[in-house]
Amino acid sequence: MSQKQTLQDWLSFVESQHPETVIELGLGRMKRMLEVLDIRFACPVILVGGTNGKGSTCAMLESIYRAAGLTTAVHTSPHMLRFNERGRINGEELANAALVEAFEEVDAKRDGLGLTYFEFTALAILLTFQKANPDVVILEIGLGGRLDAINALEPTASIVTTIGVDHEAFLGNTRDSIGWEKAHIYRKGKPAVCADPNPPLKLFEVALTMGAKLTTRVKDFDVTAADGAMTFKNAKVNWTLPLPALEGVNQIDNAAGVLQVISELLDQLPVTEAQIAQGLREVKITARFQKVADEPLTYLDVGHNPHAAVVLAKNVAQLPKGGKTLAVFGMLADKDMHEVIALMQDQIDQWFIASLPPPRGASCELLKKTMLEAGVKDGKIKEFENIEMALVAAQQEADSKDKIIVFGSFVTVTATLNHFVH
């Protein structure tokens, strides 16, 4: 009998085999295991890639298809509080027992093959999805596209949300090189959507070379918003819809890509305009410019790269005037800390910074050094041992007119979530 009986037992085992912090790109192991486990889906599979906006895009697709009465299966990462968040069927997190059973099956059939944390866990989630016999499977690409483990599956349609610079060590440091990587989630003859209004040339080249059915924002479809509503148009449809129930200036951009995918798949996944409207009204997602408190006004945002910082700065600028804006901030050292700080500093009056855990977390010392180099005045920076202490200090200092923005990493936001979810 296996000594690994609980979900935590299995997660500890997988972590000990290959820590989550270690990234090892490649499709060979995943393709072999998909075959061994005979993981295949009879329903449409949608791949969602991009620099930012992937989580919101997955959430909108899930909400709209659920409003249409379809059984949805969604895999996203990383998780915030519980591993189970990575897999949802009809909006419900996967149960411990189902995951334990899937982990046992993956382990029994891998025949000693070394798998990364992401591969091992994704296979268990996909196996659980297959047993649920869903109507649509929505899968977020974790890193890049071309060599991300999820790209080992064959999609019915693929969407690239936005293209910005992130994960430079793996993907290159230009939009062209990153667009090239992300475009490899497209497939010959299949709908290939790009929601970025200004895609790099390399994305077009890849899509054209492989013969994907590429449609892009502005050229093939677009969304215009006015008076609390939006209009989506392409060659096939003209929909008038409510704005998505997610805060932030970029959610209309994300919705444009979502609606194009839905339009492309109407023959296989029928959805009415009324059901789309319902899905947009009901969509929820954690920590994407999410308001968690009214006094002081407090927002959580997992933004951790320059592209996300541009959007966050715009969102913060649109908050009510008056009072100070306090940042609770921590980042991973392998991210572009300097650029994120430079983009945000005009919006922040006082920074409450803290170290994130090693091996990837930036120490408080490194973070402060980078902030000073980016032009933040020493007197605006307060240092703390951990994010929880930084948050408590910011809450104590803030008055009712002030605003608190918690951002910089999934790790930063996760450390504060428990204060707000009860």
Short mmCIF file of N, CA and C in Angstrom, two decimals, residues 16-105:
data_model
loop_
_atom_site.label_atom_id
_atom_site.label_comp_id
_atom_site.label_asym_id
_atom_site.label_seq_id
_atom_site.Cartn_x
_atom_site.Cartn_y
_atom_site.Cartn_z
N SER A 16 9.51 16.94 -3.78
CA SER A 16 10.82 16.37 -3.45
C SER A 16 11.50 15.78 -4.69
N GLN A 17 10.68 15.31 -5.66
CA GLN A 17 11.24 14.77 -6.90
C GLN A 17 11.82 15.87 -7.78
N HIS A 18 11.11 17.00 -7.81
CA HIS A 18 11.50 18.06 -8.74
C HIS A 18 10.83 19.35 -8.26
N PRO A 19 11.52 20.20 -7.51
CA PRO A 19 10.89 21.39 -6.91
C PRO A 19 10.16 22.25 -7.93
N GLU A 20 9.07 22.86 -7.50
CA GLU A 20 8.27 23.69 -8.41
C GLU A 20 9.07 24.87 -8.94
N THR A 21 10.06 25.31 -8.15
CA THR A 21 10.85 26.48 -8.56
C THR A 21 11.80 26.16 -9.71
N VAL A 22 12.03 24.87 -9.98
CA VAL A 22 12.93 24.49 -11.07
C VAL A 22 12.12 24.33 -12.35
N ILE A 23 12.49 25.10 -13.37
CA ILE A 23 11.76 25.07 -14.64
C ILE A 23 12.58 24.29 -15.67
N GLU A 24 11.95 23.31 -16.28
CA GLU A 24 12.64 22.47 -17.26
C GLU A 24 11.71 22.32 -18.47
N LEU A 25 11.89 23.20 -19.45
CA LEU A 25 10.97 23.23 -20.58
C LEU A 25 11.20 22.06 -21.53
N GLY A 26 10.14 21.68 -22.24
CA GLY A 26 10.23 20.58 -23.21
C GLY A 26 8.94 19.79 -23.23
N LEU A 27 8.60 19.20 -24.38
CA LEU A 27 7.32 18.50 -24.53
C LEU A 27 7.44 16.98 -24.51
N GLY A 28 8.66 16.47 -24.59
CA GLY A 28 8.85 15.03 -24.74
C GLY A 28 8.25 14.21 -23.62
N ARG A 29 8.54 14.58 -22.38
CA ARG A 29 8.03 13.81 -21.22
C ARG A 29 6.50 13.86 -21.18
N MET A 30 5.97 15.05 -21.42
CA MET A 30 4.51 15.23 -21.33
C MET A 30 3.81 14.43 -22.44
N LYS A 31 4.34 14.48 -23.65
CA LYS A 31 3.71 13.74 -24.76
C LYS A 31 3.72 12.24 -24.48
N ARG A 32 4.83 11.76 -23.95
CA ARG A 32 4.93 10.33 -23.63
C ARG A 32 3.89 9.94 -22.58
N MET A 33 3.74 10.77 -21.53
CA MET A 33 2.80 10.44 -20.46
C MET A 33 1.34 10.57 -20.91
N LEU A 34 1.05 11.54 -21.76
CA LEU A 34 -0.32 11.67 -22.28
C LEU A 34 -0.72 10.41 -23.03
N GLU A 35 0.26 9.84 -23.74
CA GLU A 35 0.01 8.61 -24.49
C GLU A 35 -0.15 7.42 -23.55
N VAL A 36 0.75 7.30 -22.58
CA VAL A 36 0.71 6.18 -21.62
C VAL A 36 -0.59 6.19 -20.82
N LEU A 37 -1.02 7.38 -20.42
CA LEU A 37 -2.24 7.51 -19.61
C LEU A 37 -3.50 7.56 -20.48
N ASP A 38 -3.29 7.62 -21.81
CA ASP A 38 -4.38 7.70 -22.77
C ASP A 38 -5.30 8.89 -22.46
N ILE A 39 -4.68 10.05 -22.21
CA ILE A 39 -5.45 11.27 -21.95
C ILE A 39 -5.79 11.93 -23.28
N ARG A 40 -7.07 11.96 -23.58
CA ARG A 40 -7.56 12.64 -24.78
C ARG A 40 -8.97 13.13 -24.49
N PHE A 41 -9.37 14.18 -25.16
CA PHE A 41 -10.69 14.75 -24.92
C PHE A 41 -11.52 14.73 -26.20
N ALA A 42 -12.76 14.27 -26.07
CA ALA A 42 -13.67 14.24 -27.22
C ALA A 42 -14.26 15.63 -27.47
N CYS A 43 -14.17 16.50 -26.46
CA CYS A 43 -14.76 17.85 -26.57
C CYS A 43 -13.71 18.85 -27.03
N PRO A 44 -14.13 20.07 -27.38
CA PRO A 44 -13.17 21.13 -27.73
C PRO A 44 -12.21 21.45 -26.58
N VAL A 45 -10.94 21.70 -26.94
CA VAL A 45 -9.90 22.10 -25.98
C VAL A 45 -9.39 23.48 -26.41
N ILE A 46 -9.39 24.43 -25.48
CA ILE A 46 -8.93 25.79 -25.77
C ILE A 46 -7.65 26.06 -24.99
N LEU A 47 -6.57 26.42 -25.69
CA LEU A 47 -5.32 26.81 -25.03
C LEU A 47 -5.29 28.33 -24.91
N VAL A 48 -4.89 28.81 -23.72
CA VAL A 48 -4.83 30.25 -23.46
C VAL A 48 -3.41 30.62 -23.06
N GLY A 49 -2.72 31.37 -23.94
CA GLY A 49 -1.36 31.83 -23.66
C GLY A 49 -1.30 33.34 -23.69
N GLY A 50 -0.12 33.90 -23.36
CA GLY A 50 0.04 35.35 -23.36
C GLY A 50 0.85 35.79 -22.16
N THR A 51 1.29 37.03 -22.17
CA THR A 51 2.10 37.55 -21.06
C THR A 51 1.22 37.86 -19.86
N ASN A 52 0.13 38.57 -20.08
CA ASN A 52 -0.83 38.90 -19.01
C ASN A 52 -2.24 38.70 -19.56
N GLY A 53 -3.20 38.58 -18.65
CA GLY A 53 -4.60 38.43 -19.06
C GLY A 53 -5.04 36.99 -19.23
N LYS A 54 -4.15 36.03 -18.99
CA LYS A 54 -4.53 34.62 -19.19
C LYS A 54 -5.59 34.18 -18.18
N GLY A 55 -5.37 34.53 -16.91
CA GLY A 55 -6.32 34.11 -15.87
C GLY A 55 -7.70 34.71 -16.10
N SER A 56 -7.74 36.00 -16.45
CA SER A 56 -9.03 36.66 -16.70
C SER A 56 -9.72 36.05 -17.92
N THR A 57 -8.92 35.73 -18.95
CA THR A 57 -9.48 35.12 -20.17
C THR A 57 -10.08 33.75 -19.85
N CYS A 58 -9.35 32.93 -19.10
CA CYS A 58 -9.87 31.62 -18.70
C CYS A 58 -11.16 31.77 -17.89
N ALA A 59 -11.17 32.74 -16.97
CA ALA A 59 -12.34 32.94 -16.11
C ALA A 59 -13.56 33.36 -16.93
N MET A 60 -13.37 34.24 -17.92
CA MET A 60 -14.50 34.68 -18.76
C MET A 60 -15.02 33.53 -19.61
N LEU A 61 -14.11 32.78 -20.23
CA LEU A 61 -14.54 31.63 -21.03
C LEU A 61 -15.34 30.65 -20.17
N GLU A 62 -14.81 30.36 -18.99
CA GLU A 62 -15.48 29.43 -18.08
C GLU A 62 -16.87 29.94 -17.70
N SER A 63 -16.96 31.21 -17.33
CA SER A 63 -18.23 31.77 -16.88
C SER A 63 -19.27 31.78 -17.99
N ILE A 64 -18.85 32.13 -19.21
CA ILE A 64 -19.79 32.19 -20.35
C ILE A 64 -20.27 30.78 -20.71
N TYR A 65 -19.36 29.82 -20.79
CA TYR A 65 -19.77 28.46 -21.15
C TYR A 65 -20.63 27.83 -20.05
N ARG A 66 -20.35 28.17 -18.80
CA ARG A 66 -21.21 27.67 -17.71
C ARG A 66 -22.62 28.28 -17.80
N ALA A 67 -22.68 29.57 -18.18
CA ALA A 67 -23.99 30.22 -18.34
C ALA A 67 -24.79 29.56 -19.45
N ALA A 68 -24.07 28.95 -20.41
CA ALA A 68 -24.74 28.24 -21.51
C ALA A 68 -25.10 26.80 -21.15
N GLY A 69 -24.84 26.43 -19.89
CA GLY A 69 -25.21 25.09 -19.43
C GLY A 69 -24.21 24.01 -19.80
N LEU A 70 -23.00 24.41 -20.22
CA LEU A 70 -21.98 23.43 -20.60
C LEU A 70 -21.12 23.06 -19.40
N THR A 71 -20.62 21.83 -19.37
CA THR A 71 -19.72 21.39 -18.30
C THR A 71 -18.31 21.83 -18.65
N THR A 72 -17.72 22.68 -17.81
CA THR A 72 -16.39 23.24 -18.08
C THR A 72 -15.34 22.58 -17.20
N ALA A 73 -14.13 22.44 -17.75
CA ALA A 73 -12.97 22.00 -16.99
C ALA A 73 -11.85 23.00 -17.26
N VAL A 74 -11.29 23.58 -16.20
CA VAL A 74 -10.31 24.66 -16.36
C VAL A 74 -9.07 24.38 -15.51
N HIS A 75 -7.90 24.47 -16.14
CA HIS A 75 -6.62 24.31 -15.42
C HIS A 75 -5.84 25.61 -15.53
N THR A 76 -5.51 26.22 -14.37
CA THR A 76 -4.69 27.44 -14.33
C THR A 76 -3.60 27.24 -13.28
N SER A 77 -2.60 28.09 -13.32
CA SER A 77 -1.56 28.05 -12.29
C SER A 77 -0.89 29.43 -12.23
N PRO A 78 -0.20 29.75 -11.11
CA PRO A 78 -0.11 28.95 -9.89
C PRO A 78 -1.36 29.09 -9.06
N HIS A 79 -1.42 28.39 -7.94
CA HIS A 79 -2.56 28.54 -7.04
C HIS A 79 -2.22 29.60 -5.98
N MET A 80 -3.26 30.05 -5.29
CA MET A 80 -3.05 31.06 -4.24
C MET A 80 -2.97 30.41 -2.85
N LEU A 81 -4.09 29.81 -2.43
CA LEU A 81 -4.14 29.26 -1.08
C LEU A 81 -4.14 27.74 -1.05
N ARG A 82 -4.74 27.10 -2.07
CA ARG A 82 -4.86 25.63 -2.10
C ARG A 82 -4.49 25.12 -3.48
N PHE A 83 -3.78 24.00 -3.51
CA PHE A 83 -3.42 23.39 -4.78
C PHE A 83 -4.67 23.12 -5.62
N ASN A 84 -5.76 22.73 -4.97
CA ASN A 84 -7.01 22.36 -5.68
C ASN A 84 -7.51 23.46 -6.61
N GLU A 85 -7.12 24.72 -6.34
CA GLU A 85 -7.56 25.84 -7.19
C GLU A 85 -7.08 25.66 -8.64
N ARG A 86 -6.03 24.87 -8.86
CA ARG A 86 -5.46 24.73 -10.21
C ARG A 86 -6.41 24.00 -11.16
N GLY A 87 -7.32 23.20 -10.62
CA GLY A 87 -8.27 22.48 -11.47
C GLY A 87 -9.70 22.74 -11.01
N ARG A 88 -10.55 23.14 -11.94
CA ARG A 88 -11.97 23.38 -11.60
C ARG A 88 -12.86 22.68 -12.61
N ILE A 89 -13.89 22.03 -12.12
CA ILE A 89 -14.94 21.48 -12.99
C ILE A 89 -16.24 22.20 -12.62
N ASN A 90 -16.84 22.85 -13.61
CA ASN A 90 -18.02 23.68 -13.37
C ASN A 90 -17.82 24.66 -12.21
N GLY A 91 -16.63 25.25 -12.17
CA GLY A 91 -16.35 26.28 -11.17
C GLY A 91 -15.97 25.75 -9.81
N GLU A 92 -16.06 24.44 -9.60
CA GLU A 92 -15.73 23.83 -8.30
C GLU A 92 -14.31 23.29 -8.33
N GLU A 93 -13.54 23.61 -7.30
CA GLU A 93 -12.18 23.07 -7.20
C GLU A 93 -12.22 21.55 -7.13
N LEU A 94 -11.19 20.91 -7.69
CA LEU A 94 -11.14 19.45 -7.66
C LEU A 94 -11.01 18.93 -6.23
N ALA A 95 -11.69 17.82 -5.96
CA ALA A 95 -11.70 17.24 -4.61
C ALA A 95 -10.38 16.52 -4.34
N ASN A 96 -9.96 16.51 -3.07
CA ASN A 96 -8.72 15.83 -2.67
C ASN A 96 -8.70 14.38 -3.12
N ALA A 97 -9.81 13.67 -2.90
CA ALA A 97 -9.85 12.23 -3.19
C ALA A 97 -9.62 11.97 -4.68
N ALA A 98 -10.23 12.77 -5.53
CA ALA A 98 -10.07 12.59 -6.98
C ALA A 98 -8.62 12.85 -7.40
N LEU A 99 -7.99 13.86 -6.79
CA LEU A 99 -6.61 14.18 -7.12
C LEU A 99 -5.66 13.09 -6.63
N VAL A 100 -5.90 12.56 -5.43
CA VAL A 100 -5.07 11.48 -4.89
C VAL A 100 -5.11 10.27 -5.81
N GLU A 101 -6.31 9.94 -6.26
CA GLU A 101 -6.47 8.80 -7.19
C GLU A 101 -5.70 9.04 -8.49
N ALA A 102 -5.75 10.26 -8.98
CA ALA A 102 -5.05 10.60 -10.23
C ALA A 102 -3.54 10.58 -10.04
N PHE A 103 -3.05 11.10 -8.91
CA PHE A 103 -1.61 11.05 -8.63
C PHE A 103 -1.12 9.61 -8.58
N GLU A 104 -1.89 8.74 -7.97
CA GLU A 104 -1.51 7.32 -7.88
C GLU A 104 -1.37 6.72 -9.28
N GLU A 105 -2.31 7.07 -10.17
CA GLU A 105 -2.27 6.52 -11.51
C GLU A 105 -1.09 7.07 -12.32
#
